[in-house]
PDB file of C-alpha atoms in Angstrom:
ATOM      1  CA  UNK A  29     101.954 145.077  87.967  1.00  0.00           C
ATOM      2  CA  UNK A  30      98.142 145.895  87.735  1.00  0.00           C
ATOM      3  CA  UNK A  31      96.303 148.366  90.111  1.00  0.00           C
ATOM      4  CA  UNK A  32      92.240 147.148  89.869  1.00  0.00           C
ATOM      5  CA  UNK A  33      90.220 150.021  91.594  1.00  0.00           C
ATOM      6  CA  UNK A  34      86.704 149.460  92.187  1.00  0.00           C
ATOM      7  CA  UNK A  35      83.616 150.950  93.970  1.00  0.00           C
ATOM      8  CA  UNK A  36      82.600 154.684  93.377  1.00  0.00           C
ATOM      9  CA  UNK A  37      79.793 155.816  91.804  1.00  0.00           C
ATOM     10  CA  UNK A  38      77.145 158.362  92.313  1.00  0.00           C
ATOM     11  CA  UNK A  39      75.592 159.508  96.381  1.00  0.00           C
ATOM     12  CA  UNK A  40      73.833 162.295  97.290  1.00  0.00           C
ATOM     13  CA  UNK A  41      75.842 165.280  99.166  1.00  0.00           C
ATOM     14  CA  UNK A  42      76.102 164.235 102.707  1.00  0.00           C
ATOM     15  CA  UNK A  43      76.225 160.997 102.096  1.00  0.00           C
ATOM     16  CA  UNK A  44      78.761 157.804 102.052  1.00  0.00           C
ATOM     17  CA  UNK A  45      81.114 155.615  99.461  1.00  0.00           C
ATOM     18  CA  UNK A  46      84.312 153.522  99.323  1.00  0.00           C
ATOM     19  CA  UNK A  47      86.340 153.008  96.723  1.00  0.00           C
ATOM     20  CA  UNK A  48      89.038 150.011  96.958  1.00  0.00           C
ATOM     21  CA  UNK A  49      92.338 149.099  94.970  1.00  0.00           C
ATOM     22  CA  UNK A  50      94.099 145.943  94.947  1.00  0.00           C
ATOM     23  CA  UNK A  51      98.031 145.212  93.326  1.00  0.00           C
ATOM     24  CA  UNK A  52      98.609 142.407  91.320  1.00  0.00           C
ATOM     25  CA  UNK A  53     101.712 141.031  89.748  1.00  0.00           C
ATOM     26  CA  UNK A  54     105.560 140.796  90.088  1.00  0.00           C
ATOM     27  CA  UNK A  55     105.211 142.600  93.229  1.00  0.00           C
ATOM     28  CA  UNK A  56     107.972 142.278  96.285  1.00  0.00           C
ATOM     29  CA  UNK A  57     106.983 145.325  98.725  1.00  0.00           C
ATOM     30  CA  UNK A  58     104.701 147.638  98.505  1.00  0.00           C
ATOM     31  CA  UNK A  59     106.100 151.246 100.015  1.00  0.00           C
ATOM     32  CA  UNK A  60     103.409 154.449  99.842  1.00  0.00           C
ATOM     33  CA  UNK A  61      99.587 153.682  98.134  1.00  0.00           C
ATOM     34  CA  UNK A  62      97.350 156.382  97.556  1.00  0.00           C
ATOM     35  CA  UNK A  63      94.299 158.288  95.981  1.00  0.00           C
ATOM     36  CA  UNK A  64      94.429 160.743  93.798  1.00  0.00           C
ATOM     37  CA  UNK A  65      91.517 162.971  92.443  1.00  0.00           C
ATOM     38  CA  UNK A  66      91.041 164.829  88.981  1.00  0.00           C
ATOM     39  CA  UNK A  67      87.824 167.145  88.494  1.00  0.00           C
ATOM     40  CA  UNK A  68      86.577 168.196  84.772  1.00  0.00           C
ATOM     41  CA  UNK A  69      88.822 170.652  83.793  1.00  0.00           C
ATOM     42  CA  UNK A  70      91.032 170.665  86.864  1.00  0.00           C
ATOM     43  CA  UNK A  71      94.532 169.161  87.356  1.00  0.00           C
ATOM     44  CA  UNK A  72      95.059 165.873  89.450  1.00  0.00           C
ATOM     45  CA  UNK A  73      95.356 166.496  93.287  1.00  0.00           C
ATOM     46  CA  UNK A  74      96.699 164.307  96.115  1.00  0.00           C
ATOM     47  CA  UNK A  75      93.610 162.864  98.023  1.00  0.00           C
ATOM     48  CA  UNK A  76      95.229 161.013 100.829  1.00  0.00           C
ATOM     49  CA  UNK A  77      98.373 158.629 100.985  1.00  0.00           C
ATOM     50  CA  UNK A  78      99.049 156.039 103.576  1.00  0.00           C
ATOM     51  CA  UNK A  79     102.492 154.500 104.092  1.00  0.00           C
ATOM     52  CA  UNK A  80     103.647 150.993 104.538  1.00  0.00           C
ATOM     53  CA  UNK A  81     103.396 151.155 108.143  1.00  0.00           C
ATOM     54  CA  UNK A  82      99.660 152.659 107.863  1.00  0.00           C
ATOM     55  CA  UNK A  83     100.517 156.526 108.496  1.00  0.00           C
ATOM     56  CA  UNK A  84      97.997 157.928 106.654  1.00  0.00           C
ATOM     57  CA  UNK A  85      98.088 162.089 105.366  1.00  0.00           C
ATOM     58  CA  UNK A  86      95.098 163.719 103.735  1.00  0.00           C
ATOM     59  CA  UNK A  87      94.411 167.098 101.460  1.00  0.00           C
ATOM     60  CA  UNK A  88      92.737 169.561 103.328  1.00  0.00           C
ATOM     61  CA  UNK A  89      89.796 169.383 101.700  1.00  0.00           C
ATOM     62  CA  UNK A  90      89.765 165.957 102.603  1.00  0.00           C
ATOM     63  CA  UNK A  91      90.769 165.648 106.155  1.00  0.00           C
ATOM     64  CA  UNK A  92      88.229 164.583 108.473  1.00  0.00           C
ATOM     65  CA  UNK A  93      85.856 163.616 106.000  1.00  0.00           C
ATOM     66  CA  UNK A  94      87.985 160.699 104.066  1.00  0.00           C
ATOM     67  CA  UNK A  95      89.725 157.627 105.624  1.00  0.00           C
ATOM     68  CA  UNK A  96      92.336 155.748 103.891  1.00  0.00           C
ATOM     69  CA  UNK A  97      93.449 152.216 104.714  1.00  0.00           C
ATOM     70  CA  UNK A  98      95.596 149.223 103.502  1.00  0.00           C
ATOM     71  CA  UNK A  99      95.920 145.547 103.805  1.00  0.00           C
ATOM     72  CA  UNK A 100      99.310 144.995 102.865  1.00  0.00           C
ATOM     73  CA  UNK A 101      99.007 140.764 102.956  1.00  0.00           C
ATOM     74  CA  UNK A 102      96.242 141.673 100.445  1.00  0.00           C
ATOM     75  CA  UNK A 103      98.503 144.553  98.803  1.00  0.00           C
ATOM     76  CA  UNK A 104      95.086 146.819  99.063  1.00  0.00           C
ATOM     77  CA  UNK A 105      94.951 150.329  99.607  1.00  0.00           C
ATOM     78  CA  UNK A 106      91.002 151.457 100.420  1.00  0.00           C
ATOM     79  CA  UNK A 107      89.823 155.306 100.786  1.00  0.00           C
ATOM     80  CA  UNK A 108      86.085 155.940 102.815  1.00  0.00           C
ATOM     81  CA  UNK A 109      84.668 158.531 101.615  1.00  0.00           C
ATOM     82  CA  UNK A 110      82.055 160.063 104.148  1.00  0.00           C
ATOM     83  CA  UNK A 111      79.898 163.678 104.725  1.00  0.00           C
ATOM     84  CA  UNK A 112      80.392 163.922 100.281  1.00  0.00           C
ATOM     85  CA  UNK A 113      80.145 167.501  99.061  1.00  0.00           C
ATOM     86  CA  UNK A 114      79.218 168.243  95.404  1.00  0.00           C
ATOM     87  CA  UNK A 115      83.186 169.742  95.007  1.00  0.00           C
ATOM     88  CA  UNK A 116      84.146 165.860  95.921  1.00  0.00           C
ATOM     89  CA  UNK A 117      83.148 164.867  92.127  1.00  0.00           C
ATOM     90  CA  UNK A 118      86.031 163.423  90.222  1.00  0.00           C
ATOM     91  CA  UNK A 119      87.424 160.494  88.702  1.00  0.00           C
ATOM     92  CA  UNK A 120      89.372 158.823  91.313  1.00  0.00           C
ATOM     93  CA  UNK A 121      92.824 157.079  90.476  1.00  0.00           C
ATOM     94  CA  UNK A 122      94.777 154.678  92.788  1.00  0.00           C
ATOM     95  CA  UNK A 123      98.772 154.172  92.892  1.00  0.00           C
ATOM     96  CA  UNK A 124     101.045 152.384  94.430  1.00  0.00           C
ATOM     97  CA  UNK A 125     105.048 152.623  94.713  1.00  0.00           C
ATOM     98  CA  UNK A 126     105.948 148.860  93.755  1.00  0.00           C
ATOM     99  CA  UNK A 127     109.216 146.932  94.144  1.00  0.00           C
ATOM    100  CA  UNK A 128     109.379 144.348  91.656  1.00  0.00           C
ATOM    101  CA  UNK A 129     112.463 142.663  91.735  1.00  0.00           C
ATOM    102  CA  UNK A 130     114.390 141.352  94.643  1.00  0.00           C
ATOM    103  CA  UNK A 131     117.960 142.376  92.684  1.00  0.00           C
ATOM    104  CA  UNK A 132     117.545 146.064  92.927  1.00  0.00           C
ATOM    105  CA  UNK A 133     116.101 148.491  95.939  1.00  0.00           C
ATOM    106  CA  UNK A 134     113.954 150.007  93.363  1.00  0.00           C
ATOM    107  CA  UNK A 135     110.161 151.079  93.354  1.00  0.00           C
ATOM    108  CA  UNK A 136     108.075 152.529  90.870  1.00  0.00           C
ATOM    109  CA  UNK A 137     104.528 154.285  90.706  1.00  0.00           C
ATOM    110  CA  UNK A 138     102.032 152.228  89.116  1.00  0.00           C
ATOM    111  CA  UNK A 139      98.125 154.101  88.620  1.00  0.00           C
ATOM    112  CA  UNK A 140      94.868 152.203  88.623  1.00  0.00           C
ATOM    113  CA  UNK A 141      92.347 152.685  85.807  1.00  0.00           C
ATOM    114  CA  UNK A 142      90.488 155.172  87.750  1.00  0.00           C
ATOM    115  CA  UNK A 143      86.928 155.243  89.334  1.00  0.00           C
ATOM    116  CA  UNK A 144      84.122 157.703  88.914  1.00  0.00           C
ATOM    117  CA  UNK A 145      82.386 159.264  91.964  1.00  0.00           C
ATOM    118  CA  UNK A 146      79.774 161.651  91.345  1.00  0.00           C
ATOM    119  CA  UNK A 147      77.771 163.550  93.818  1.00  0.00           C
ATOM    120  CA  UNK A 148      75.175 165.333  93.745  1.00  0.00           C
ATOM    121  CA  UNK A 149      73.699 168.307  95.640  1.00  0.00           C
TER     122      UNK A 149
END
């Protein structure tokens, strides 16, 4: 199973990106996708998750600001990110809890490669 992110890059504070991740693979189901966020020199947080069934929850630094969304027949998890604020700098990572194999009621976390989003003030 691969995780692909794409998008990011670099906006001015205020401003608007997206970032998108797509699953490839051996892949039966797809339960919980994500975002997660890791600053220079800071520990990886949760950014928002959104469940098979498209419940979404956010950080609280997040919330109201970020939107994340899925297409499941495309096994694509996608995260808005709107009204950016210099503290919103960090490499981005995707992940997604993959079943694999139609024997076993298993599901692992696979991570994306990570994306860079950069803003400025």
């Amino acid at each position: 199973v691969q995780l692909q992110a794409s998008g990011g890059g670099s906006a001015q504070a205020g401003g608007s990106l997206s970032l998108s991740c797509a699953a490839s693979g051996s892949i039966v189901s797809i339960n919980d996708m994500g975002w997660y966020r890791q600053a220079p020199g800071k520990q990886r947080e949760t950014v928002a998750m959104i469940s098979s069934g498209g419940s979404g929850n956010y950080a609280d630094s997040v919330k109201g600001r970020f939107t994340i969304s899925r297409d499941n027949a495309k096994n694509t998890v996608y995260l808005q990110l709107n009204s950016l604020r210099t503290e919103d700098t960090a490499v981005y990572y995707c992940s997604a809890d993959v079943r694999t194999s139609r024997a076993r009621l298993l599901w692992l976390k696979y991570w994306g490669q990570g994306t860079l989003v950069t803003v400025s003030s």
